[in-house]
Coordinates of N, CA, C and O in Angstrom, one line a residue:
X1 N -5.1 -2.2 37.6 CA -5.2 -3.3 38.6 C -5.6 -2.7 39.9 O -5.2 -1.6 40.4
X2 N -6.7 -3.7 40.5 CA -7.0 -2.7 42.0 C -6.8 -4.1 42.5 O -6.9 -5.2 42.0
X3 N -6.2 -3.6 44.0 CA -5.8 -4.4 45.0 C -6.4 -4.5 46.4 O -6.3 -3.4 46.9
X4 N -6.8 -5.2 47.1 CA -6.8 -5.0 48.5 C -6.1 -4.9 50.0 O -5.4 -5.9 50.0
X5 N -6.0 -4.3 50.9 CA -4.7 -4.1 51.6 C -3.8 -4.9 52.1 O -2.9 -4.4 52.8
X6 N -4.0 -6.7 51.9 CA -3.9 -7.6 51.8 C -2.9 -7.8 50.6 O -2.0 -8.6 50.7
X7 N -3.2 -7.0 49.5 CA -2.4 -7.0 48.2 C -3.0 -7.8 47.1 O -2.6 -7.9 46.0
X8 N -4.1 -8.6 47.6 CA -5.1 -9.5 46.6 C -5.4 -9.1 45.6 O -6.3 -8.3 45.7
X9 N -5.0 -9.2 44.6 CA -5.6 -8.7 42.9 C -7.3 -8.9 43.2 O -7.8 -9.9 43.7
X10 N -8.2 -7.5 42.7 CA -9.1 -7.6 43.0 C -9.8 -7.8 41.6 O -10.8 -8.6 41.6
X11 N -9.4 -6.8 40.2 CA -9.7 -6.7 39.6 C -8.8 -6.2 38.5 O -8.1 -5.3 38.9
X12 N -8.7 -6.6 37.2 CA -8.1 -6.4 36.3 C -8.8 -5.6 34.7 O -9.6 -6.3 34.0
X13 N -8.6 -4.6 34.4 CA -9.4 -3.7 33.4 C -8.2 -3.1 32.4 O -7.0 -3.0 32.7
X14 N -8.8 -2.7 30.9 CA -8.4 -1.7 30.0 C -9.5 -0.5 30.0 O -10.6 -0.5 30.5
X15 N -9.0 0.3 29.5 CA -9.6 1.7 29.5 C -8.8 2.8 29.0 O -7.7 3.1 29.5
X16 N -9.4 3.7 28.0 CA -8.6 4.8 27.3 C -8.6 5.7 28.1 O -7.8 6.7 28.1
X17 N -10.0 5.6 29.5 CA -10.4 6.9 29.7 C -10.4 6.8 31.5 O -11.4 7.0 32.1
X18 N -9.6 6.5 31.9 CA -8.9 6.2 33.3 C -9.6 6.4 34.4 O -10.0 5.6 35.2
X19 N -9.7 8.0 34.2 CA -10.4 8.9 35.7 C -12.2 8.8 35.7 O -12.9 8.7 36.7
X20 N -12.7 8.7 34.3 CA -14.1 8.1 34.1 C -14.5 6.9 34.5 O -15.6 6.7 34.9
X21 N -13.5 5.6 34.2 CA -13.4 4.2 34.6 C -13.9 3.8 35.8 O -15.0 3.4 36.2
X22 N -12.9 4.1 36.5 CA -12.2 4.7 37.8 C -13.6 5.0 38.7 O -14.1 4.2 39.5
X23 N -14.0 6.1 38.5 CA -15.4 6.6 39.0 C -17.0 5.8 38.8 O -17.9 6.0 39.6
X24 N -16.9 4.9 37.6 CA -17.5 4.6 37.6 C -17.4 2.9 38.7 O -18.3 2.4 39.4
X25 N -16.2 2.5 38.5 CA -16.3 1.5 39.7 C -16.6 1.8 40.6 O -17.4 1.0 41.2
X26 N -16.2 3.2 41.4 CA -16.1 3.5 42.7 C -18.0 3.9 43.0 O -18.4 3.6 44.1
X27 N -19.0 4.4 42.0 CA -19.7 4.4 42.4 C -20.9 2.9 42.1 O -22.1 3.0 42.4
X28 N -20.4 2.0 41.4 CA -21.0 1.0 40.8 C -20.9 -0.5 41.0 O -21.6 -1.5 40.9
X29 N -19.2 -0.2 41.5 CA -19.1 -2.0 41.9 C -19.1 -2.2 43.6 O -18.3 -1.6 44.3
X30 N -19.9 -3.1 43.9 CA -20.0 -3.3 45.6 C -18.4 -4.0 46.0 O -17.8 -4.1 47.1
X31 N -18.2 -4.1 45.4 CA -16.3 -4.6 45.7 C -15.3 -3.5 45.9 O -14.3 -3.6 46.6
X32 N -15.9 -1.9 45.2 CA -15.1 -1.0 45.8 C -14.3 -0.5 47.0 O -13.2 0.0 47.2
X33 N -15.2 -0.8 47.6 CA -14.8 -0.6 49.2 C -13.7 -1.1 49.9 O -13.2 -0.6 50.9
X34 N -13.3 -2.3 49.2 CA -12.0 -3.6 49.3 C -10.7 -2.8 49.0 O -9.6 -2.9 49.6
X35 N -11.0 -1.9 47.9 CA -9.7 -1.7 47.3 C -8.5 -0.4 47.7 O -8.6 0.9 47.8
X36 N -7.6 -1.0 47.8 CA -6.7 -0.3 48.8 C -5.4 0.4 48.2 O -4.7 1.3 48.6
X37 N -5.5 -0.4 47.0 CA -4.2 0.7 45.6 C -4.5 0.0 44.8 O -5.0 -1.1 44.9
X38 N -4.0 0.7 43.6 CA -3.8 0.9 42.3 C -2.9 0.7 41.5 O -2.0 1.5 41.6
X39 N -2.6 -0.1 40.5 CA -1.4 -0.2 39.7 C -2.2 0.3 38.2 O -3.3 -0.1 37.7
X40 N -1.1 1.4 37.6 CA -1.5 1.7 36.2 C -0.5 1.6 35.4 O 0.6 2.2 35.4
X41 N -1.0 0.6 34.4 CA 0.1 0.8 33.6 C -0.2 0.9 32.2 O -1.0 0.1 31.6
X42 N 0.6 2.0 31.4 CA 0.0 2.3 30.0 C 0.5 1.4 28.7 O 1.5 0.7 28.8
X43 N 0.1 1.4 28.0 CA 0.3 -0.1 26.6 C 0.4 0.8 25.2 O -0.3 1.8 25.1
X44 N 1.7 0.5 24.2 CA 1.3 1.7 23.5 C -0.3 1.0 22.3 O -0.6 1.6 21.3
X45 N -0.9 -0.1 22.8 CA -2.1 0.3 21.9 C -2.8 -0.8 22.5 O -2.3 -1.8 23.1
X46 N -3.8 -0.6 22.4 CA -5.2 -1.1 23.0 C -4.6 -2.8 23.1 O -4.0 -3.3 24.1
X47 N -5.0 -3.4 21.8 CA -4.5 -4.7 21.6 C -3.3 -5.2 22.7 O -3.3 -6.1 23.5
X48 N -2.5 -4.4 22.5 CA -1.3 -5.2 23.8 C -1.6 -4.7 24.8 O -0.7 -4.7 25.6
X49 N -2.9 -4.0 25.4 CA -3.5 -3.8 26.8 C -4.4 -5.1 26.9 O -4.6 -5.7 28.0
X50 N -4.7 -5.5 26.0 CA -5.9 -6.5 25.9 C -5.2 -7.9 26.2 O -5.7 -8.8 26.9
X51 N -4.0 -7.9 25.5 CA -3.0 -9.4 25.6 C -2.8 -9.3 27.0 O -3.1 -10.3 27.6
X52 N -2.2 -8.2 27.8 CA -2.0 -8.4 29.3 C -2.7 -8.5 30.4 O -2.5 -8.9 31.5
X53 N -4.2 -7.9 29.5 CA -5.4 -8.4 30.9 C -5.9 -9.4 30.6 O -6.7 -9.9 31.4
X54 N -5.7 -9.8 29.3 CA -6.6 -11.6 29.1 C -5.5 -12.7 29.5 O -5.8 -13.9 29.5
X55 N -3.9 -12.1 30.1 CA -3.1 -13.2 30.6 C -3.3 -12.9 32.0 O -3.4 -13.9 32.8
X56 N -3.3 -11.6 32.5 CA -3.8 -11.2 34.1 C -5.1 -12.5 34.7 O -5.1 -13.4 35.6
X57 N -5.8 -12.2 33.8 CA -7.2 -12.9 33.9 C -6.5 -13.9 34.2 O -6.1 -14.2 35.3
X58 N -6.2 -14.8 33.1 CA -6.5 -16.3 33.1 C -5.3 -16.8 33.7 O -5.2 -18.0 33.7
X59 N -4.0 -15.9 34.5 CA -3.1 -16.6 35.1 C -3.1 -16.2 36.5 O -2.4 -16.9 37.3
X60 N -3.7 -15.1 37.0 CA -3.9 -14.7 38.2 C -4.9 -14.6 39.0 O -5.0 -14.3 40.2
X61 N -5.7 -14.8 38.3 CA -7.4 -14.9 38.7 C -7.6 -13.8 39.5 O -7.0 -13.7 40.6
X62 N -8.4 -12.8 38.9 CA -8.6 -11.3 40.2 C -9.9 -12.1 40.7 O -10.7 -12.8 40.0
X63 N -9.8 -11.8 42.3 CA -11.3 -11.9 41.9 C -12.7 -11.8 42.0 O -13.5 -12.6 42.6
X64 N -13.0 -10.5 40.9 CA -13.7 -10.3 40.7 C -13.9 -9.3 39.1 O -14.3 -8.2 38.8
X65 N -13.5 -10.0 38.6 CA -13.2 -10.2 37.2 C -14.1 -11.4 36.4 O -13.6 -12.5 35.9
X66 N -15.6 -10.9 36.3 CA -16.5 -11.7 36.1 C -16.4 -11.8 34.4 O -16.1 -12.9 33.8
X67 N -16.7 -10.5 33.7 CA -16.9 -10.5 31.8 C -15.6 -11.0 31.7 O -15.0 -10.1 32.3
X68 N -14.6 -12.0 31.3 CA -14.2 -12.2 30.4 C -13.8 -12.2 29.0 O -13.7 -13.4 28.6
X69 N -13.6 -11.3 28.2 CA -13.8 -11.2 26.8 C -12.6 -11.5 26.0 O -11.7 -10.7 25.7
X70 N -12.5 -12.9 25.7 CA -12.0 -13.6 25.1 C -10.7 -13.1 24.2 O -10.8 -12.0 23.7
X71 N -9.9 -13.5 24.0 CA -8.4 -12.7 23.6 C -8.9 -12.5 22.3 O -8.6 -11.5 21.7
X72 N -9.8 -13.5 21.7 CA -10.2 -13.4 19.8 C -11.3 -12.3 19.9 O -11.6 -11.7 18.9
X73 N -11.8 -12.1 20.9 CA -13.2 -11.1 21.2 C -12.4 -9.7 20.9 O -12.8 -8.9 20.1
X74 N -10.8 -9.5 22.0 CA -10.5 -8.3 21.5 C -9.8 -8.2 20.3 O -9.7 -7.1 19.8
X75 N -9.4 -9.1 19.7 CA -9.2 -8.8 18.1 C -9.6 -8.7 17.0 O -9.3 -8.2 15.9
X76 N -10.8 -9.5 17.6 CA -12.1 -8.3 16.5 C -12.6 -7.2 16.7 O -13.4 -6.7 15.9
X77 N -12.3 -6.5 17.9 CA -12.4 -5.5 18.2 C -11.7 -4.5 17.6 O -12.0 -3.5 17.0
X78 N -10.4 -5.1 18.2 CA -9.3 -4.4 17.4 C -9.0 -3.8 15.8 O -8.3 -3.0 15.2
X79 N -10.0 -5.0 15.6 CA -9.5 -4.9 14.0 C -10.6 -3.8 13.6 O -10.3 -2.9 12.8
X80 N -11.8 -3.9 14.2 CA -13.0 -3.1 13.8 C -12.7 -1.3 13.7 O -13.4 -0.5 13.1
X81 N -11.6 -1.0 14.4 CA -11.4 0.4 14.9 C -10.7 0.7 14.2 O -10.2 1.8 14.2

């Protein structure tokens, strides 16, 4: 979760690979510059990362949390791996 110093949810994400993610926001999303901390929190498996940012999403609205990928989107995901 990235925040602004305000405390505004800016944006809500999964990711196995944190410090790569991470970098790629910072040099890719024009929203970067907003963001003022960080919350990480680990899930022990993908799927229940996916349940908490598809309820983030649709109950807290970050925003700038444009893709939405559908809670059944990641369970076919899930299932595929």
């Amino acid at each position: 979760r990235f925040y602004n110093a305000d405390d505004v949810l800016l944006y809500v994400g999964i990711t196995s690979r944190l410090a790569r993610r991470t970098r790629r926001h910072s040099a890719e999303k024009p929203w970067w510059p907003e963001v003022a901390r960080t919350e990480t929190v680990s899930y022990p498996t993908r799927l229940a990362a996916a349940c908490v940012e598809h309820s983030a999403i649709t109950n807290e609205r970050p925003r700038y949390n444009v893709a939405r990928l559908s809670l059944e989107g990641h369970l076919r995901s899930a299932a595929s791996q």
